mmCIF file of C-alpha atoms in Angstrom:
data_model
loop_
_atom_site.group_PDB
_atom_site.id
_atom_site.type_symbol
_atom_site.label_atom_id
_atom_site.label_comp_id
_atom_site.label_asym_id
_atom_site.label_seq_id
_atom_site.Cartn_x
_atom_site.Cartn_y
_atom_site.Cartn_z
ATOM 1 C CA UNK A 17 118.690 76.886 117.887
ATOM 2 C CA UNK A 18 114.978 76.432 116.747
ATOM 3 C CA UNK A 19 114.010 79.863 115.370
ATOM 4 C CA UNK A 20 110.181 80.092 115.539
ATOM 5 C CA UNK A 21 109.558 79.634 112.042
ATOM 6 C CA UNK A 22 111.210 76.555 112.034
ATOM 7 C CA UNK A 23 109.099 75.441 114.862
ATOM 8 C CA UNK A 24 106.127 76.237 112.865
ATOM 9 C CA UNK A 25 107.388 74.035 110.394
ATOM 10 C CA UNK A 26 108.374 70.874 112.267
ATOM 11 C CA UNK A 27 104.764 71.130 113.987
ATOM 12 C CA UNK A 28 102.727 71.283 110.919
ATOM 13 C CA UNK A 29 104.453 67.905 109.550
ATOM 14 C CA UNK A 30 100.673 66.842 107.795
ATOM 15 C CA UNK A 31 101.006 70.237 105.925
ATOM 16 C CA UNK A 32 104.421 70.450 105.225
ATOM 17 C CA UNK A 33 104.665 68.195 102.264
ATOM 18 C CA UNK A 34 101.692 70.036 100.683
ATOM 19 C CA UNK A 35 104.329 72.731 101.532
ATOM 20 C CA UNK A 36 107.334 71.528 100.279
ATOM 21 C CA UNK A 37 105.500 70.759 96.976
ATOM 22 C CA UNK A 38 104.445 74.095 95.792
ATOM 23 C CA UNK A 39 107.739 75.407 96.616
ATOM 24 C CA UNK A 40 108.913 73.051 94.239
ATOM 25 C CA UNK A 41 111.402 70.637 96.856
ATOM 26 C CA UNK A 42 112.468 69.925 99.552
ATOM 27 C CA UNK A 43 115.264 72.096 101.773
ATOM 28 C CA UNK A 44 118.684 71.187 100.227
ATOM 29 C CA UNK A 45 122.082 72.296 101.966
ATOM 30 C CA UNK A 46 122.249 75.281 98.894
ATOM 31 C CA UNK A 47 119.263 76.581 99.956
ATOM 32 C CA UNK A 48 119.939 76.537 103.609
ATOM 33 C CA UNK A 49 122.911 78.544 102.996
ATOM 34 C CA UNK A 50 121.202 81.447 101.926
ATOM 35 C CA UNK A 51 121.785 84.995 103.648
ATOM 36 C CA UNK A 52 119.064 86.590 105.345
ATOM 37 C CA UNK A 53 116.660 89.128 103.994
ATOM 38 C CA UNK A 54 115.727 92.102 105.446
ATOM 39 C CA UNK A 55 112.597 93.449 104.496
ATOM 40 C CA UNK A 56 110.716 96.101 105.249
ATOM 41 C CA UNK A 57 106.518 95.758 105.628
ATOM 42 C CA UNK A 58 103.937 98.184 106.225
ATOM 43 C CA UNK A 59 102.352 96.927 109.931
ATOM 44 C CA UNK A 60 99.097 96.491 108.373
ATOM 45 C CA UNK A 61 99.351 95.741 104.990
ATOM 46 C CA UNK A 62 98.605 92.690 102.745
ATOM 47 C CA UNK A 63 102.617 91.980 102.140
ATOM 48 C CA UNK A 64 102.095 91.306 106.215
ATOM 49 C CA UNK A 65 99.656 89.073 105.586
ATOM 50 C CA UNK A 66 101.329 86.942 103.110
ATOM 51 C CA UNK A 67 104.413 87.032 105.102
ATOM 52 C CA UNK A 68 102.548 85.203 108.075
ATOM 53 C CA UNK A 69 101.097 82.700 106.073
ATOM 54 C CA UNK A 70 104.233 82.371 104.578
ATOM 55 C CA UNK A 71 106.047 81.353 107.920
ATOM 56 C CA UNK A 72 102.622 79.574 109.109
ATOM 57 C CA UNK A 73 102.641 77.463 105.956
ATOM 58 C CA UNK A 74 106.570 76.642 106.208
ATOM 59 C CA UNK A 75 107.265 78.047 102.502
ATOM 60 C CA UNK A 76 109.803 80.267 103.875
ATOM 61 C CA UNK A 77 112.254 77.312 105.421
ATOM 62 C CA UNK A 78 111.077 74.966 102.396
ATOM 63 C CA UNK A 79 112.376 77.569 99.683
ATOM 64 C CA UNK A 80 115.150 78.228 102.597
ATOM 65 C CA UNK A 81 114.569 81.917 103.230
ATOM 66 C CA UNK A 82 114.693 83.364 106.271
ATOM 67 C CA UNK A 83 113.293 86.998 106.885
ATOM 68 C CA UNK A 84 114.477 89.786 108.897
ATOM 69 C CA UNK A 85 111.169 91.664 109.129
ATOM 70 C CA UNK A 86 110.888 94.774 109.919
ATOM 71 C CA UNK A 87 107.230 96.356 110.317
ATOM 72 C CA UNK A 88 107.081 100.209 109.138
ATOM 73 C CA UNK A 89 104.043 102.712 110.147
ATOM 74 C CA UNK A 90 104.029 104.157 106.280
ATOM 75 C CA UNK A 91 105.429 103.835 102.859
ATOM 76 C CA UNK A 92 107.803 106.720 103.701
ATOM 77 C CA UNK A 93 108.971 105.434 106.892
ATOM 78 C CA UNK A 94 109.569 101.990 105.080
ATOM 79 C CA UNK A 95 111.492 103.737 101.779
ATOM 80 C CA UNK A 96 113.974 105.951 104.203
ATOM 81 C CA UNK A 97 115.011 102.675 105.569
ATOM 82 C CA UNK A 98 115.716 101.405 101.832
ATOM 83 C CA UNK A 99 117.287 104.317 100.730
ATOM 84 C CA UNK A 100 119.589 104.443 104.014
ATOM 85 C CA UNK A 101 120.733 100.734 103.070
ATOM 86 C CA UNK A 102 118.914 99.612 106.452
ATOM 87 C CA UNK A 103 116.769 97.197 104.138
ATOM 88 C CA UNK A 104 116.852 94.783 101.594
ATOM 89 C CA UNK A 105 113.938 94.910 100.682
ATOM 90 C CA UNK A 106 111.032 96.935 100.754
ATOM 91 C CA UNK A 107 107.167 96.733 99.043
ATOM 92 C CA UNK A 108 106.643 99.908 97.040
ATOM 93 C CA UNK A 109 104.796 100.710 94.031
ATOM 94 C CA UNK A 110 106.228 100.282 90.505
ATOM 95 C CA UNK A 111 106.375 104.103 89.747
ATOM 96 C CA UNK A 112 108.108 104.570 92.188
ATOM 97 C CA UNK A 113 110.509 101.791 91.525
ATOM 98 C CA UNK A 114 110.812 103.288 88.316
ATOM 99 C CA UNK A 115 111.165 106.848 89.224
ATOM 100 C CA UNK A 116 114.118 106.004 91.982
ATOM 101 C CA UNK A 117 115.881 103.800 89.583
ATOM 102 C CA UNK A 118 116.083 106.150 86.573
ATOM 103 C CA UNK A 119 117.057 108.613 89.144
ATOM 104 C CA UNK A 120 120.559 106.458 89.888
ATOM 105 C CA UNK A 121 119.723 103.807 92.267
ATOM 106 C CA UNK A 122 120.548 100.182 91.169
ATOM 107 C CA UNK A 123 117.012 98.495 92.290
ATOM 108 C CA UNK A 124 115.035 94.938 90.782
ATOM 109 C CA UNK A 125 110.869 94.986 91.128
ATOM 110 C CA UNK A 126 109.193 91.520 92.162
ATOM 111 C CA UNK A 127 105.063 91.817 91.045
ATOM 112 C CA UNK A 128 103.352 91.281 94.360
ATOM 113 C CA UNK A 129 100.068 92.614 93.853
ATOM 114 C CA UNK A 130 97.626 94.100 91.244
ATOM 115 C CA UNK A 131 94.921 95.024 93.697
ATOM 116 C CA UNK A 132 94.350 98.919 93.798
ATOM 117 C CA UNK A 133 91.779 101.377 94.829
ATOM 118 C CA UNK A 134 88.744 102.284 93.941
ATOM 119 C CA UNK A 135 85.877 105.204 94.161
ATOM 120 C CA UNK A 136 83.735 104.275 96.876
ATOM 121 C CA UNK A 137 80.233 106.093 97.299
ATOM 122 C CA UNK A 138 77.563 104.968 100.349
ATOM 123 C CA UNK A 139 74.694 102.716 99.539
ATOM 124 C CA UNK A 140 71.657 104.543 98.250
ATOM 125 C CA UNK A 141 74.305 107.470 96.944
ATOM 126 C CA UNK A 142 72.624 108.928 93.734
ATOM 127 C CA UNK A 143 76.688 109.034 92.705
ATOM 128 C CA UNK A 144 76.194 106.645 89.555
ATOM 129 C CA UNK A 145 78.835 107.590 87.266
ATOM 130 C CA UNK A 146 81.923 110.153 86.542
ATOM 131 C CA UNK A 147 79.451 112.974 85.414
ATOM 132 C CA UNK A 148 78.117 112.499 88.876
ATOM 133 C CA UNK A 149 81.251 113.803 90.784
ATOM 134 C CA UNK A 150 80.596 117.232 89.458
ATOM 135 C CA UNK A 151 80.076 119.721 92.908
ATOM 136 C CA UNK A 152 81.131 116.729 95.045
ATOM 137 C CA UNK A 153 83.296 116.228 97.786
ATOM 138 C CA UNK A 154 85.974 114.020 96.656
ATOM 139 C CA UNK A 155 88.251 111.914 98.967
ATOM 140 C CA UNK A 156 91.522 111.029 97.052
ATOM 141 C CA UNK A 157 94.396 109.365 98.911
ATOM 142 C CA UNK A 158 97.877 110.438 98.502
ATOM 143 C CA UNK A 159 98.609 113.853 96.670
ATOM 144 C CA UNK A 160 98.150 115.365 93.736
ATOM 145 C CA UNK A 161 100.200 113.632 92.045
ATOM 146 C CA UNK A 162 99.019 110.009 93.197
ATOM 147 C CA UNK A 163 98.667 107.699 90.015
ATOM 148 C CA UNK A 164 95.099 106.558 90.432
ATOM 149 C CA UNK A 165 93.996 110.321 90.826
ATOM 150 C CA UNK A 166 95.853 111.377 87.487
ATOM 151 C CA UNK A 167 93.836 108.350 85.915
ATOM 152 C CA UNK A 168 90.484 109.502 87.519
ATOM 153 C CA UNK A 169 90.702 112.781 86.233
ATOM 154 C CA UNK A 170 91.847 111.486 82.555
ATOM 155 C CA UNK A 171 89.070 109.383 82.610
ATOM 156 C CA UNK A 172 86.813 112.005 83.728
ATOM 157 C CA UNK A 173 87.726 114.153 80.923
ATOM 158 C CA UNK A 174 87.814 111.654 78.364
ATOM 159 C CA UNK A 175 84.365 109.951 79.149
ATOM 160 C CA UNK A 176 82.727 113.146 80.791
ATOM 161 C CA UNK A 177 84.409 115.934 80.014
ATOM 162 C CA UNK A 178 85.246 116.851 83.066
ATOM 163 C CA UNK A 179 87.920 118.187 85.270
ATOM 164 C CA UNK A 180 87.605 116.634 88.798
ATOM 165 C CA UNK A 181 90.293 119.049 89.571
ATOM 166 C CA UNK A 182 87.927 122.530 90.157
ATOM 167 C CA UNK A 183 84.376 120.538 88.771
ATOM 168 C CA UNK A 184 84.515 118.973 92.217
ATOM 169 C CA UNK A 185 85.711 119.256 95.555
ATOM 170 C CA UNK A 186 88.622 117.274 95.898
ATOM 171 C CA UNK A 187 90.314 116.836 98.965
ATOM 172 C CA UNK A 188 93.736 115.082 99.717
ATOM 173 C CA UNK A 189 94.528 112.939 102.906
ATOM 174 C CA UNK A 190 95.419 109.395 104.502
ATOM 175 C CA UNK A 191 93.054 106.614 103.260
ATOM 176 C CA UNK A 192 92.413 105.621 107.069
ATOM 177 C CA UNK A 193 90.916 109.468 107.376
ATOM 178 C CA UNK A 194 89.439 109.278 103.882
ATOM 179 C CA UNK A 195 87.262 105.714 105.160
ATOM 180 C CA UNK A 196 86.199 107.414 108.161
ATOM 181 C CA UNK A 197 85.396 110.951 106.579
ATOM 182 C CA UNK A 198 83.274 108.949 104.303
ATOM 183 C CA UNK A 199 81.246 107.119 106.581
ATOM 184 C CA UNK A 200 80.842 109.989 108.731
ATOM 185 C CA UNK A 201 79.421 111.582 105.686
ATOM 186 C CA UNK A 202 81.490 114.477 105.482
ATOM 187 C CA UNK A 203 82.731 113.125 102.082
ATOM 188 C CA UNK A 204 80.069 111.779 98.679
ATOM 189 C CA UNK A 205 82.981 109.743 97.350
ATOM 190 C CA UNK A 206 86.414 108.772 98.269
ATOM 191 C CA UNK A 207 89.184 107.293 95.980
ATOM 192 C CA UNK A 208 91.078 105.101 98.269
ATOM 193 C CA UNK A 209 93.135 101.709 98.208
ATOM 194 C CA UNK A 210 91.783 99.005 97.974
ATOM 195 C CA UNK A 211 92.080 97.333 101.288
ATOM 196 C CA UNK A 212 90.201 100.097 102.589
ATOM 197 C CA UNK A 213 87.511 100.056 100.556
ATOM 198 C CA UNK A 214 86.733 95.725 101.053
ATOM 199 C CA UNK A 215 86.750 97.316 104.846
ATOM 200 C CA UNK A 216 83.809 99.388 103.848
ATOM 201 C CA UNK A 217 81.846 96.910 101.429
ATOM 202 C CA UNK A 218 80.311 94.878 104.566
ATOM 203 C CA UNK A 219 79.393 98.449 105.475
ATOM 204 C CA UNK A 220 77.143 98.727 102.398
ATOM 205 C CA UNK A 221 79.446 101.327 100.825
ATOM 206 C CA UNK A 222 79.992 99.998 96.704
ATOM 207 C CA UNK A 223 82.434 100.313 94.099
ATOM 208 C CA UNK A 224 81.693 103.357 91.758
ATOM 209 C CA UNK A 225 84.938 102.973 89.472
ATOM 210 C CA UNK A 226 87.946 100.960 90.071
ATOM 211 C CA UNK A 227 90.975 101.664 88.993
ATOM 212 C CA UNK A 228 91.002 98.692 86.939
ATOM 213 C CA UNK A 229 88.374 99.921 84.927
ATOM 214 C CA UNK A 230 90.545 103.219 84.497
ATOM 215 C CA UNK A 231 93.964 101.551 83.002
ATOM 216 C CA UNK A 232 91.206 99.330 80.745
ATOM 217 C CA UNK A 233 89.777 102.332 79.135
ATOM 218 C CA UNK A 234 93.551 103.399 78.235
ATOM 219 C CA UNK A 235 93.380 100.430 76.040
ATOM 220 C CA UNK A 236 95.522 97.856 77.698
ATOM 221 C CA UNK A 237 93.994 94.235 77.569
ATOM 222 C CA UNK A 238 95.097 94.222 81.363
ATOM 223 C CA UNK A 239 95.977 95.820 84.573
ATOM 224 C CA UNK A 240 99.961 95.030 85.444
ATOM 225 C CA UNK A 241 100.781 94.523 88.761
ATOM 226 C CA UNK A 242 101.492 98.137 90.091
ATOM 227 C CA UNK A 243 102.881 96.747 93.532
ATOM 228 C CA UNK A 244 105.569 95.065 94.191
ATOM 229 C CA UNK A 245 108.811 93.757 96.498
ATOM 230 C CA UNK A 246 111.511 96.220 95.801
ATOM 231 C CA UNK A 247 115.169 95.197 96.416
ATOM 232 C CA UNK A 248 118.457 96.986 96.293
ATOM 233 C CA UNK A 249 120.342 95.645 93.472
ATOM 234 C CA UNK A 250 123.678 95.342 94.658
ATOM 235 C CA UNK A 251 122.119 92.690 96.802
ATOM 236 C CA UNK A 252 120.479 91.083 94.531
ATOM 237 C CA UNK A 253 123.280 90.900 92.371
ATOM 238 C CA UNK A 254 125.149 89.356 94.957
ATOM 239 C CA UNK A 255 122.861 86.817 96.410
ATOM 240 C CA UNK A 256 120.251 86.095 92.897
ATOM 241 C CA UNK A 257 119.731 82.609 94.558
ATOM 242 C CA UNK A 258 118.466 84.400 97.695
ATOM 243 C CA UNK A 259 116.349 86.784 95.616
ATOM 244 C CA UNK A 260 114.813 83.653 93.404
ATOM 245 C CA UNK A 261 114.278 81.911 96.420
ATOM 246 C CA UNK A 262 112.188 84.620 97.723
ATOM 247 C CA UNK A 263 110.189 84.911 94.951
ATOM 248 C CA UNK A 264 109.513 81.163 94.616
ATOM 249 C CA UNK A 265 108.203 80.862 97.829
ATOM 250 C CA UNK A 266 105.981 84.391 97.489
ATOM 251 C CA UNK A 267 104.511 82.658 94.185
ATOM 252 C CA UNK A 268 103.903 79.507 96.266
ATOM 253 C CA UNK A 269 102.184 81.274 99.497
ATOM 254 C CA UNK A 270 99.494 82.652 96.844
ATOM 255 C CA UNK A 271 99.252 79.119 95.707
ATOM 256 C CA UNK A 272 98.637 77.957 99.125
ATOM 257 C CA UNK A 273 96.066 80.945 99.801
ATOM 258 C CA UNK A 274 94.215 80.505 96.408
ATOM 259 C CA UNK A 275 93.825 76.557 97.029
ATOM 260 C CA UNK A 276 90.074 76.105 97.231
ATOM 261 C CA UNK A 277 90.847 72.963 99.878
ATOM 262 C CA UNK A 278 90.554 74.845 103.527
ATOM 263 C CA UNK A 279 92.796 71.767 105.022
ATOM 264 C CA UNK A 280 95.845 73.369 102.599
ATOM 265 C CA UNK A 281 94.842 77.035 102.690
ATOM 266 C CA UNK A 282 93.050 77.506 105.993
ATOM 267 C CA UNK A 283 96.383 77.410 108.675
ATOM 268 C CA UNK A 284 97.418 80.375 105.888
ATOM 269 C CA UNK A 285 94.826 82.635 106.157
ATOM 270 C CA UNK A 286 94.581 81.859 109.977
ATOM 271 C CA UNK A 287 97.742 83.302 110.260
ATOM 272 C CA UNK A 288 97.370 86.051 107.755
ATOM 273 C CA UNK A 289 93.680 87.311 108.716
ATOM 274 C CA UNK A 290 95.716 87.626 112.444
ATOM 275 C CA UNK A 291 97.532 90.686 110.870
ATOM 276 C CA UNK A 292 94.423 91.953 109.398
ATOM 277 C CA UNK A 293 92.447 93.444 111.884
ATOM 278 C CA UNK A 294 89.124 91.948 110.556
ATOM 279 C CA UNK A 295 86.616 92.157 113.105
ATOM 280 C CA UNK A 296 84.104 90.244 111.364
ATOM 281 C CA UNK A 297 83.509 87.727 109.022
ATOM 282 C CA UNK A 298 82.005 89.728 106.275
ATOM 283 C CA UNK A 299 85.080 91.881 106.646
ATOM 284 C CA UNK A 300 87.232 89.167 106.362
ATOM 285 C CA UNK A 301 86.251 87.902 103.135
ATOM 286 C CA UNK A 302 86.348 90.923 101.483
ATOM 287 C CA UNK A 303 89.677 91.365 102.500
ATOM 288 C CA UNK A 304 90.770 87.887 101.121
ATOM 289 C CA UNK A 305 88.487 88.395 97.878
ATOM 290 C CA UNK A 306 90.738 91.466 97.445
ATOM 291 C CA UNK A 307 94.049 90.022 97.880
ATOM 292 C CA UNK A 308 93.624 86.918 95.650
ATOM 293 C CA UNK A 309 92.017 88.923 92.788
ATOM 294 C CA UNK A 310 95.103 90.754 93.095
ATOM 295 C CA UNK A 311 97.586 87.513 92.298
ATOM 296 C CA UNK A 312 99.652 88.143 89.827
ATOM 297 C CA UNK A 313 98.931 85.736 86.482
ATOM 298 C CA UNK A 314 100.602 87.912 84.154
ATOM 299 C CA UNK A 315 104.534 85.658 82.494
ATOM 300 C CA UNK A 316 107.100 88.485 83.703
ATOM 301 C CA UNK A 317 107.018 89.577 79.980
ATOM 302 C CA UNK A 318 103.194 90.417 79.688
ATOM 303 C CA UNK A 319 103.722 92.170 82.953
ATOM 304 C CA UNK A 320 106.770 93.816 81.363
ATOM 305 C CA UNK A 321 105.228 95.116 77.922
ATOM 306 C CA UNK A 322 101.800 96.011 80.244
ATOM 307 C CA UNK A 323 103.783 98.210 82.619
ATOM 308 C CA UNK A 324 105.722 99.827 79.821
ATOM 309 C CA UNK A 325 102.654 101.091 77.820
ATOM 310 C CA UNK A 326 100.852 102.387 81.342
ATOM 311 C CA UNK A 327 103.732 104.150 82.168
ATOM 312 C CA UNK A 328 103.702 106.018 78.912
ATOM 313 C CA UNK A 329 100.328 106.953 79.762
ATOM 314 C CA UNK A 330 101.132 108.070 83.261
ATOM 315 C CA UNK A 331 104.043 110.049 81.558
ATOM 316 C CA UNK A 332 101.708 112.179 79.604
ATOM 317 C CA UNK A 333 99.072 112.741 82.711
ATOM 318 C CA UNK A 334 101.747 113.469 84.948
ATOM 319 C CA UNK A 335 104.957 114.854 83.301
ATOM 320 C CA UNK A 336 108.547 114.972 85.148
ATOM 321 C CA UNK A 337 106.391 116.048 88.478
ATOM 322 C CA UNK A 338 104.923 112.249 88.404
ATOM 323 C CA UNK A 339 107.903 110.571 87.068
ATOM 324 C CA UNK A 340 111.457 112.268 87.588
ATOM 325 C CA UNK A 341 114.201 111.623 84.506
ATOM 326 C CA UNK A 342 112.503 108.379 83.814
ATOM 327 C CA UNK A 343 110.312 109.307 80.942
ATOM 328 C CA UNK A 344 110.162 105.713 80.157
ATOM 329 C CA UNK A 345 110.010 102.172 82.571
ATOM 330 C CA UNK A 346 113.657 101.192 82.399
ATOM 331 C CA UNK A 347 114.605 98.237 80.602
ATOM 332 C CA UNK A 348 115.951 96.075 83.623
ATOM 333 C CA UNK A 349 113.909 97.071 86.382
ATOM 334 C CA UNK A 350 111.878 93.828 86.856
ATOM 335 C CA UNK A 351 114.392 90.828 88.852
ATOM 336 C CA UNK A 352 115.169 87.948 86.270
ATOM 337 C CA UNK A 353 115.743 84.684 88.180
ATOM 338 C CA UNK A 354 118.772 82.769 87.324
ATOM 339 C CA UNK A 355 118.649 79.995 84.936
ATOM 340 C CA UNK A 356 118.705 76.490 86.426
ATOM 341 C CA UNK A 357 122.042 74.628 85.935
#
C-alpha cells in the first residue's frame, strides 16, 4: 500500500535525487526496516513546518523514516503524552530535557532550533533600551520562571540596574494573548517567542532585545540550540539506527530549506509555509528568515560545552525552582549517532 508520503515521493522524481543526495543515499533494505516514530508536534509550530517539507521533499522515505505524527494544542499537552509513553518523541526545550532527565527519566536531546524570543516594542515606541522598561507594562510569555525572563531581568540588573520584577509592570500569559495585547496597545513591550514576534515585524513592531543578545552578554561566543527533538531513551536505545536516521534526514530538510536555488527549496517551503498560517508575503518571510537563522551550525560538542556553561548560568538565576536536582546539564543527554561499520 502507497502511504501518502511515498506518493509524494514517487511524484516528485526531478526532485528526488536532489533528495536522495542530501540525505546522503539512496533507500537500502536496512533502512526500510526501520520502526516507526511517533512524535509529538505542536499544531502550529516550526517542527510542523519542517516535518511537511520533510515528507514534501521525500527526505523522510530517502533516510527511510516514517512518522507517526501526532499534532498537540501546547507544550504540556504534547509532554503528558511523552511522559505517559504515548510518544516517542516529542520537541521540548533543553531545560526541560535536562530538568526531566536528572529527575529519573532515561531521555536523548536532538538540536532542532536556536531561534528564541525577543522584546518587541511598536514602531515609533520611545522604548530604546533596558533602562526604558522602568514603569512599563511588560508582556512575558510563560511564568515566572520562563528562561528568557530570568535572562531579561539579569540583564536588566547587570546593564541597568534594574529589577524588571517590581521596576515594571510585568505581566505573565500565552504569547498568542501577549501579540494581540500588544498591538491592541494595552501592553509597551512584550517578551515573546520568536515566531510570534516575525508575525508582528510586517506589522512595524521591532526587535528591542533578543534573547540572543542576552546569553551573549553572559559571555558565551554563541547561543546553543535551546530547542530540540526529545526522545525516550529506552527507544532510542533500542532502535539508534531509527533515531540517526531521523536526525539525518532533519539535518538534510534544513539543507533543502536553506538552498538558495527555489527549484530545490521551493516544493519545501510550499509545503511548510501551508502549516504556517502566513497570510501574507511579508509575513511569510519573516517567518522563514526566523527559522533558518535558527539552523543549528554548532559540531554536537560546541553545542555540548555551550549548553553546559548557559545552564550554569540559568542555575544561579533560577535555583532548584528553574532546574529540579539537575544543578548541572547531564553528561549524556544529547543522542550520539552510532558509528558507521
Amino acid at each position: 500500500m502507497l502511504t501518502r508520503r511515498r506518493l509524494l515521493a514517487l511524484s516528485g522524481a526531478a526532485l528526488s535525487g536532489a533528495a536522495v543526495a542530501l540525505a546522503g543515499g539512496p533507500l537500502s533494505p536496512a533502512r526500510a526496516a526501520l520502526p516507526p516514530i511517533r512524535l509529538g508536534i505542536l499544531q502550529f509550530g516550526s517542527a510542523a513546518w519542517e516535518i511537511a517539507a520533510m515528507g514534501a521533499l521525500g527526505l523522510d522515505a530517502a533516510n527511510g523514516v516514517t512518522l507517526d505524527v501526532t499534532r498537540y494544542a501546547n507544550n504540556d499537552a504534547g509532554r503528558v503524552a511523552f511522559m505517559a509513553g504515548a510518544a516517542d518523541a516529542i520537541v521540548s526545550d533543553l531545560l526541560w530535557a535536562a530538568r526531566v532527565k536528572a529527575d529519573g527519566r532515561d531521555l536523548v536531546y536532538i538540536p532542532f532550533s536556536s531561534s528564541e524570543g525577543a522584546v518587541m516594542v511598536p514602531k515609533g515606541s520611545p522604548i530604546r533600551s533596558l533602562a526604558d522598561l522602568a514603569g512599563k507594562r511588560l508582556g512575558v510569555a510563560g511564568g515566572p520562571l520562563d528562561k528568557s525572563w530570568l535572562m531579561l531581568k539579569a540583564t536588566a540588573q547587570e546593564k541597568a540596574g534594574l529589577d524588571l520584577q517590581t521596576a515594571a509592570q510585568p505581566v505573565f500569559a500565552a504569547p498568542p494573548l501577549l501579540a494581540a495585547e500588544l498591538e491592541a496597545g494595552h501592553l509597551d513591550a512584550a517578551l515573546i517567542y520568536w515566531t510570534f514576534a516575525a508575525r508582528l515585524e510586517p506589522k512595524g513592531f521591532r526587535q528591542m532585545l533578543t534573547v540572543e543578545e542576552m546569553v551573549k552578554g553572559f559571555g558565551l561566543a554563541h547561543e546553543p540550540t535551546l530547542v530540540g527533538y526529545v526522545f525516550d531513551g529506552a527507544f532510542a536505545r533500542a532502535n539508534p539506527a531509527t533515531v540517526a536516521a531521523f536526525a539525518a534526514a532533519s539535518r538534510a530538510t534544513k539543507t533543502a530549506l536553506a538552498d538558495p536555488d527555489p527549484a530545490r527549496s521551493g516544493p519545501g517551503w510550499a509545503a511548510a509555509r501551508a502549516q504556517m498560517q502566513a497570510g501574507d508575503e511579508a509575513t511569510f518571510e519573516a517567518l522563514r528568515r526566523g527559522f533558518l537563522a535558527g539552523i543549528p551550525r554548532l559540531s554536537l560538542a560546541e553545542e555540548q560545552t555551550l549548553a553546559a556553561q548557559l545552564y550554569a548560568v540559568l542555575v544561579k538565576l533560577g535555583g532548584t525552582k528553574l532546574v529540579g536536582s539537575a544543578t548541572r546539564l547531564p553528561a549524556d543527554l544529547y543522542f550520539q549517532a552510532p558509528a558507521a561499520r
